[in-house]
Short mmCIF file of C-alpha atoms and ligand atoms in Angstrom, two decimals:
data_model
loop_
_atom_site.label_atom_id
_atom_site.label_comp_id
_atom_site.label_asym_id
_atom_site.label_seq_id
_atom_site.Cartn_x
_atom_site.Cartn_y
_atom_site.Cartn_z
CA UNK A 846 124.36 77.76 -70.40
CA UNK A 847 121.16 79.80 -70.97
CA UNK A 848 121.29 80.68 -74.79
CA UNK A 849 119.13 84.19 -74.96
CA UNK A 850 119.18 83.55 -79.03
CA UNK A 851 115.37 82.29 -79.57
CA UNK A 852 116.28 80.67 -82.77
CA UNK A 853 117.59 77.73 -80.97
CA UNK A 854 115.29 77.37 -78.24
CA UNK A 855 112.93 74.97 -77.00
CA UNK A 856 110.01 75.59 -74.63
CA UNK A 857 109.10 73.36 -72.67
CA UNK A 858 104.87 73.87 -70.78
CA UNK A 859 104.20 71.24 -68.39
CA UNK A 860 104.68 69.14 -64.89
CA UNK A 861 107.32 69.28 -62.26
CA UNK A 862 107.12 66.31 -59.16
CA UNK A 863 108.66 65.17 -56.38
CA UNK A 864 109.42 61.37 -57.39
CA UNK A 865 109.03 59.11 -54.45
CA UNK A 866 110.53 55.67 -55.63
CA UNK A 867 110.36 51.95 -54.04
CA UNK A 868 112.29 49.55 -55.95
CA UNK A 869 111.11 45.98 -55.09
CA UNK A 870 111.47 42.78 -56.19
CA UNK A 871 108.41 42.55 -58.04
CA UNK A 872 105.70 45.09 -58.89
CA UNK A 873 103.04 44.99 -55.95
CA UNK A 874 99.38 43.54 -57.39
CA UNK A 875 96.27 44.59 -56.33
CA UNK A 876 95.64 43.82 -52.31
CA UNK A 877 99.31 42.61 -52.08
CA UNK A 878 102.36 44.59 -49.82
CA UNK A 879 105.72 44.44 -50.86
CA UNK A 880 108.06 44.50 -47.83
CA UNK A 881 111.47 44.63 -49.62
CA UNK A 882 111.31 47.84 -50.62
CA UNK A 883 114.53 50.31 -51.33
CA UNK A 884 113.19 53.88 -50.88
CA UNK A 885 114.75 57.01 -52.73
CA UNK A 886 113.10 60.46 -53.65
CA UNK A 887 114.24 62.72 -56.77
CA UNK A 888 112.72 65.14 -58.71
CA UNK A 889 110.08 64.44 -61.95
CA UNK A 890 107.52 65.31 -63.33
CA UNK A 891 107.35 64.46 -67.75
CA UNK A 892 107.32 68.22 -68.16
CA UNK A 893 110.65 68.59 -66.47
CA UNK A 894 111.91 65.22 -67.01
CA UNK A 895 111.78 66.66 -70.90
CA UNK A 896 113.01 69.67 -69.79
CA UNK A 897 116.40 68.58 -68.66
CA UNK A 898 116.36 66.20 -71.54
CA UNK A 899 116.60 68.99 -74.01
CA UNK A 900 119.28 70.53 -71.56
CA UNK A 901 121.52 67.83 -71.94
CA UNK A 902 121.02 67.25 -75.22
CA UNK A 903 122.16 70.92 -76.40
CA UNK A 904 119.69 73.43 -76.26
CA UNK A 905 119.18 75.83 -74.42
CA UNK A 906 115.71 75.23 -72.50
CA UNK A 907 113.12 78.09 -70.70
CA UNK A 908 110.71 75.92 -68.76
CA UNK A 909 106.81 77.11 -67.62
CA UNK A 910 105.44 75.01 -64.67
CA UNK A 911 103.51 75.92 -61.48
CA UNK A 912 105.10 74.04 -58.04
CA UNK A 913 104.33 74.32 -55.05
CA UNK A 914 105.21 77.22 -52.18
CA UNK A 915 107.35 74.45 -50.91
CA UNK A 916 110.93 72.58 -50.15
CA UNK A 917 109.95 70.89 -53.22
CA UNK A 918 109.25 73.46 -55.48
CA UNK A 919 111.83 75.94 -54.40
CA UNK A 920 114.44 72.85 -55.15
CA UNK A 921 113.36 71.88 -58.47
CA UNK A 922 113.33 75.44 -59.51
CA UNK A 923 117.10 75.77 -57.97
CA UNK A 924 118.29 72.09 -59.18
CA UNK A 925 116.59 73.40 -63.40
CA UNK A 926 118.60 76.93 -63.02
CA UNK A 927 121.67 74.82 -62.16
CA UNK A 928 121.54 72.84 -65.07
CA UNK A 929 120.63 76.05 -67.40
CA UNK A 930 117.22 76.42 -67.72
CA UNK A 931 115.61 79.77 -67.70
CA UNK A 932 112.97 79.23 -64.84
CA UNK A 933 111.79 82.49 -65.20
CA UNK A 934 108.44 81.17 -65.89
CA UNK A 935 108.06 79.09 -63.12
CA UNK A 936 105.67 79.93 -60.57
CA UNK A 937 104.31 79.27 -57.35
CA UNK A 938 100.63 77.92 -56.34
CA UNK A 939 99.16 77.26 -52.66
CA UNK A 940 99.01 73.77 -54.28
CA UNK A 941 101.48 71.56 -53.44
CA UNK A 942 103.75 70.39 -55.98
CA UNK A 943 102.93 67.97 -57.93
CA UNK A 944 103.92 64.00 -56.40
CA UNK A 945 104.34 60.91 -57.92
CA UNK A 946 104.91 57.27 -56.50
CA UNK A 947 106.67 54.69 -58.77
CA UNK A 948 107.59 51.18 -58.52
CA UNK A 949 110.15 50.15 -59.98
CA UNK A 950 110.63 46.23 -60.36
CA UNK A 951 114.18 44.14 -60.53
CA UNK A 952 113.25 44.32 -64.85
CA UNK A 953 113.35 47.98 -64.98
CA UNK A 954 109.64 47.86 -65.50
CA UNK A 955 107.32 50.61 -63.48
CA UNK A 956 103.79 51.84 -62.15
CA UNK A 957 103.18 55.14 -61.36
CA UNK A 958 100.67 57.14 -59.59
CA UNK A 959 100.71 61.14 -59.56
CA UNK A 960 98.91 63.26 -57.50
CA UNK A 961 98.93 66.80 -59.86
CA UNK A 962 98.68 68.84 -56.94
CA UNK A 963 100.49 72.59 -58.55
CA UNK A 964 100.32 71.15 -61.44
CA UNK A 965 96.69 71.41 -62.16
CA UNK A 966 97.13 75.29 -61.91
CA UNK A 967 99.44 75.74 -64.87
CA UNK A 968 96.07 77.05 -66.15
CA UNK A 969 95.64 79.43 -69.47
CA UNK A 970 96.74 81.95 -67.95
CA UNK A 971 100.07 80.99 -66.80
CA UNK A 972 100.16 79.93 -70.68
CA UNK A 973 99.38 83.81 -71.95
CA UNK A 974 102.39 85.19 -69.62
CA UNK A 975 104.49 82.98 -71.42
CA UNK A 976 102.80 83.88 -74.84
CA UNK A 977 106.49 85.67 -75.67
CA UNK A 978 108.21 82.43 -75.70
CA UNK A 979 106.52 79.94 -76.65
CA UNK A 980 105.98 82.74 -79.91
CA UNK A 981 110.15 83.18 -80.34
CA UNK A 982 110.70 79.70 -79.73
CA UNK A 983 112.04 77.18 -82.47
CA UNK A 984 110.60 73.89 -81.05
CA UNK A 985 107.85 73.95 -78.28
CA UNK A 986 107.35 70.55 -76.21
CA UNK A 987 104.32 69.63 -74.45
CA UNK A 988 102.70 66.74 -72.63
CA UNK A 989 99.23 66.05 -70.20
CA UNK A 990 100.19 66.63 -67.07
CA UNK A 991 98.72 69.75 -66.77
CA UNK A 992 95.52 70.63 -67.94
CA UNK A 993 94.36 69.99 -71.48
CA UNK A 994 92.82 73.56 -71.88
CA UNK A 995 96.61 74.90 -71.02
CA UNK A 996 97.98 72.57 -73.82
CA UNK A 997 95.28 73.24 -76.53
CA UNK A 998 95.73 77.45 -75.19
CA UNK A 999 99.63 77.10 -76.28
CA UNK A 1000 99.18 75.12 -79.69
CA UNK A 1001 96.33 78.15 -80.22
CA UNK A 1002 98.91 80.95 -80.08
CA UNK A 1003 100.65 82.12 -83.61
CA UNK A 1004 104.24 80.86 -83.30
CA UNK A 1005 105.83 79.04 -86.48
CA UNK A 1006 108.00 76.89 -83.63
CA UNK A 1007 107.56 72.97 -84.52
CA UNK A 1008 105.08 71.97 -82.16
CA UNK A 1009 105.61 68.43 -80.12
CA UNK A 1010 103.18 66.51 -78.18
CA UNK A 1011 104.15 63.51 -76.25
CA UNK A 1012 100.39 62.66 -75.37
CA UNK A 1013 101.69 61.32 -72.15
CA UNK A 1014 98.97 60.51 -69.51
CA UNK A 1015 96.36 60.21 -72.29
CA UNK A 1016 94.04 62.63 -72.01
CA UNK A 1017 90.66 63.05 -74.54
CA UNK A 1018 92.37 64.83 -77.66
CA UNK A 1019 89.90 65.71 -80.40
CA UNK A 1020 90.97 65.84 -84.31
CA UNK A 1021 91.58 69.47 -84.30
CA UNK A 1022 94.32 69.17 -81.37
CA UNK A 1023 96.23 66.49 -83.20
CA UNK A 1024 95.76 68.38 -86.63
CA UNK A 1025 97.72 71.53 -84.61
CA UNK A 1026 101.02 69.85 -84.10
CA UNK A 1027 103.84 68.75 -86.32
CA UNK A 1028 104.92 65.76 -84.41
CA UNK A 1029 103.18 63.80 -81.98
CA UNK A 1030 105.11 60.94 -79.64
CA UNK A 1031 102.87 58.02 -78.14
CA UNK A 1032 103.92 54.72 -76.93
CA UNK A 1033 101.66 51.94 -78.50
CA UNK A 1034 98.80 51.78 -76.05
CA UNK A 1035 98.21 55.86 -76.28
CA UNK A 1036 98.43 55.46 -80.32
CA UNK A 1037 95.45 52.92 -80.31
CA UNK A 1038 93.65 55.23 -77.90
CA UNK A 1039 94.22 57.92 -79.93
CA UNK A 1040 93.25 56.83 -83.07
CA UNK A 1041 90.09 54.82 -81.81
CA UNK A 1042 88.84 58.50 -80.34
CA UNK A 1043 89.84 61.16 -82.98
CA UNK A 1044 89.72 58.37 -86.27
CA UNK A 1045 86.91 56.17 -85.20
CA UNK A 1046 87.64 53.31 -87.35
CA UNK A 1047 85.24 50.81 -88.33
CA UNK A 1048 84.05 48.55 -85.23
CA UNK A 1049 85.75 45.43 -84.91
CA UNK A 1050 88.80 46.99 -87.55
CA UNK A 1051 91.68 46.63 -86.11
CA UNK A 1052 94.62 49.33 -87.52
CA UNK A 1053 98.50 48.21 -87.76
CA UNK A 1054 101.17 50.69 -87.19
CA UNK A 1055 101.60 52.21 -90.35
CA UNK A 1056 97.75 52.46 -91.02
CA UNK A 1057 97.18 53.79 -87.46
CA UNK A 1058 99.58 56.44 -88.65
CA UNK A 1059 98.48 57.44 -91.90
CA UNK A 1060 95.04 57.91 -90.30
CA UNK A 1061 96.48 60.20 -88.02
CA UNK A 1062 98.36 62.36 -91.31
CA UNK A 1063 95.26 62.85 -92.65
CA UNK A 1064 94.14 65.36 -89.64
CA UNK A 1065 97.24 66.91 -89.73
CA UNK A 1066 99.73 66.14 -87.93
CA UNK A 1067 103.21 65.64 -89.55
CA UNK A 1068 105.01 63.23 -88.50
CA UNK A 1069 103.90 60.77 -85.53
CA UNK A 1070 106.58 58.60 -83.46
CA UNK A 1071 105.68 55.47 -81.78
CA UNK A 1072 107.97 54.30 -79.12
CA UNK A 1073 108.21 50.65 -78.91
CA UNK A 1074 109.87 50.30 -75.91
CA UNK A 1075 113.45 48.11 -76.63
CA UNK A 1076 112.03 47.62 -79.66
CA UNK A 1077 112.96 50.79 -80.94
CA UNK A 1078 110.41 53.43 -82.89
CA UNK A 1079 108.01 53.50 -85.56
CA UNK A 1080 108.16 56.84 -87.57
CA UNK A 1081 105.82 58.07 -90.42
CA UNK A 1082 105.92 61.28 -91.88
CA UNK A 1083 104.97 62.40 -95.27
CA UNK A 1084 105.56 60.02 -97.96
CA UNK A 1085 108.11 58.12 -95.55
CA UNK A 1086 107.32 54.96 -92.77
CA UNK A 1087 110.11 53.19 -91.28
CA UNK A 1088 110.86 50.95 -88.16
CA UNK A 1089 113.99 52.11 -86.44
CA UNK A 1090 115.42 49.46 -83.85
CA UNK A 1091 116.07 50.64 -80.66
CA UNK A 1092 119.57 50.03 -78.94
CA UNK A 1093 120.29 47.12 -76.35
CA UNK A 1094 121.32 48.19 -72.83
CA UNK A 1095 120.76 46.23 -69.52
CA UNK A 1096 117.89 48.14 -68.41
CA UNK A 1097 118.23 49.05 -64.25
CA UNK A 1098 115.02 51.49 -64.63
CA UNK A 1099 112.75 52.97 -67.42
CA UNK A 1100 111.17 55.62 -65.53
CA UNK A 1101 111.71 58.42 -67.54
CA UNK A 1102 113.03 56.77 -70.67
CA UNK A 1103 110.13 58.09 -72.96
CA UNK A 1104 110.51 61.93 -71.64
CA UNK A 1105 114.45 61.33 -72.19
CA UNK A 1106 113.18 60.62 -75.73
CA UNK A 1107 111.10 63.57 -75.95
CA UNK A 1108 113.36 66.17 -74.79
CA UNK A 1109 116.30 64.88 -76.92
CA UNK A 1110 114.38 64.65 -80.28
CA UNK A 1111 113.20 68.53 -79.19
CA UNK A 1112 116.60 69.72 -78.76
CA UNK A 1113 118.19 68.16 -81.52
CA UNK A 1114 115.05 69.53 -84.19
CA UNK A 1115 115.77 72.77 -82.92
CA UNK A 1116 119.87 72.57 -83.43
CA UNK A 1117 118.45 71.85 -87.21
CA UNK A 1118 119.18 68.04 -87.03
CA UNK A 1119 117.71 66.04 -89.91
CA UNK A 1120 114.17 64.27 -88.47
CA UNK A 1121 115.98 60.68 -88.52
CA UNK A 1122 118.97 61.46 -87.39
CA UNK A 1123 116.76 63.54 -84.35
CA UNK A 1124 114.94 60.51 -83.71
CA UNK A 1125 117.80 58.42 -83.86
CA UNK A 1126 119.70 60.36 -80.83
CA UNK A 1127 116.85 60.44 -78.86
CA UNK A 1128 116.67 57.08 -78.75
CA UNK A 1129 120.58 56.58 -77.93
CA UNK A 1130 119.97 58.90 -74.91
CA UNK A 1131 116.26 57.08 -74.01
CA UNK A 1132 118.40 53.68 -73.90
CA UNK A 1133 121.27 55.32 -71.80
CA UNK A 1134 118.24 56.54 -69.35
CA UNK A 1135 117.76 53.09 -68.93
CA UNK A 1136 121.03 52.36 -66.98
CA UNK A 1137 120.45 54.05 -63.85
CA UNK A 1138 117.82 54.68 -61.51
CA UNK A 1139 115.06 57.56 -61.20
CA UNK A 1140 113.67 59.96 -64.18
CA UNK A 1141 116.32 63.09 -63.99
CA UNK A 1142 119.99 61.66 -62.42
CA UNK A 1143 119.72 59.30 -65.56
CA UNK A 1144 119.39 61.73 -68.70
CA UNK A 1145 123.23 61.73 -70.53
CA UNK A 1146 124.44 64.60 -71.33
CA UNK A 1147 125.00 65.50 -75.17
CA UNK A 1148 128.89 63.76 -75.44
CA UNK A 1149 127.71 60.54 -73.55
CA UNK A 1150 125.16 60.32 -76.46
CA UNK A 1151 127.20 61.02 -79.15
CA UNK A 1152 130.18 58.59 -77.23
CA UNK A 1153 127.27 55.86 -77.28
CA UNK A 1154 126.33 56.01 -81.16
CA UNK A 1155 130.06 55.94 -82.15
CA UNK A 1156 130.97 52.85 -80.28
O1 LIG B 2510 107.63 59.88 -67.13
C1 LIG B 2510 108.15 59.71 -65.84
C2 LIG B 2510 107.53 60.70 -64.91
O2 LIG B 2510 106.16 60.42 -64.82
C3 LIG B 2510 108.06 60.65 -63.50
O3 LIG B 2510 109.17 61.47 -63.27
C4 LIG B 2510 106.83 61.01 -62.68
O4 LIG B 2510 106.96 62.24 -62.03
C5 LIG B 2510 105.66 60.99 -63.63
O5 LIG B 2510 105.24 62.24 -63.96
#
């Protein structure tokens, strides 16, 4: 149910896709075809993977993303309302909407490719007729599937909502985008990136977690989460570093797992959960999104999450 009270809100600016999705036996390499191929198409995209995510999770969720005039786009934006999201803000483009084709292997393990199509015209000022929201809104989540001017144009308007970045493709942040937000989620490969572009360490210096982390504090940014896969999380915030272990499930599929994570921890900051105990949940519902194929049928609901941490 759409809450209209902005003090427990989340907005949510990015990507909606069509997910077209082969799971084979193995993960096709380069100038190899893999004939075994089970074919199945849902919807995506990590902006409204995330969105959903912070659905389910408890909040209530208004959504700004350009599809397609399409089937495509006029379903997503049906399927979103269904589950509760205000979708007022989505809009339409002569683009089509945005498509992505993953692989997923027997291991749960995928590659993606994404064509942005719509996408890439969630421009600035799609941003600005949204400037209402995201400025009432208690957490705001982004992520780089649409353009990095729209991003940086959101974290430049005056809201005191926690800002959240998954930096998910990577795209070139400088130091001043990283010093705008209050948390910032990266998987291991897009914290290295980071920090070798906006720190610069010293050649040949090679940064562990917790230093990679502290580097990033000192532009800004509050607290930064590293998700480790089934390893669990790294989290450093002010004064505090800690390794959190993740939970064991038998993974079927992980597309989506990390925007699961995203859109949980968003929900539950803005329903005034503790930052650990945030983190903690969103990893109970990224390891349930594990468990069943494609990005959106997989995100738990709130109860299955809390079900999952009492047993
Ligand atoms: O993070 C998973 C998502 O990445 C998929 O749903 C796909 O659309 C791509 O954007």
């Amino acid at each position: 149910m759409i809450d209209t009270g902005a003090q427990k809100s989340v907005v949510v600016v990015g990507s909606t896709n069509v997910d077209l999705i082969m799971q084979v036996s193995q993960l096709p390499a380069p100038g190899e075809t893999v004939g075994d191929a089970a074919f199945t198409q849902a919807l995506g995209g990590k902006g409204a993977n995330q969105a959903l995510a912070a659905t389910r999770a408890g909040a209530s969720v208004s959504f700004v993303s350009v599809v397609g005039d399409d089937d495509y786009g006029r379903n997503a934006r049906e399927a979103f309302a269904v589950e509760g999201i205000d979708v007022a803000h989505m809009t339409n483009s002569c683009e089509p909407t945005g498509t992505a084709l993953i692989f997923v292997d027997r291991h749960g393990e995928n590659c993606i490719g994404v064509a942005p199509g719509a996408n890439a015209k969630c421009d600035v000022t799609k941003v600005e007729q949204a400037h209402e929201l995201v400025q009432t809104a208690r957490v705001i989540l982004l992520q780089l599937e649409i353009p990095l001017d729209s991003v940086r144009a959101v974290l430049n308007l005056e809201s005191r909502a926690h800002t959240i970045l998954n930096a998910a493709p990577m795209l070139e942040l400088t130091p001043d985008d990283i010093g705008k937000l209050d948390t910032l989620v990266v998987n291991q490969t897009e914290l290295t990136q980071i920090v070798g572009h906006c720190v610069r360490p010293r050649k040949g210096k090679v940064l562990n977690n917790a230093e990679a982390c502290r580097s990033l504090h000192t532009l800004g940014v509050t607290n930064v989460v590293v998700t480790l896969g089934k390893e669990g999380v790294f989290l450093s915030s002010a004064g505090v570093q800690k390794a959190l272990p993740g939970f064991q499930v038998d993974a079927v599929d992980t597309t989506g797992a990390g925007d699961t994570f995203c859109g949980a921890l968003a929900a539950r900051l803005a329903l005034e959960a503790s930052f650990e105990d945030a983190v903690t949940f969103a990893q109970a519902a990224a390891a349930l999104a594990c468990t069943q194929l494609g990005a959106q049928s997989a995100i738990p609901v709130e109860s299955a999450v809390q079900a999952f941490l009492l047993a």
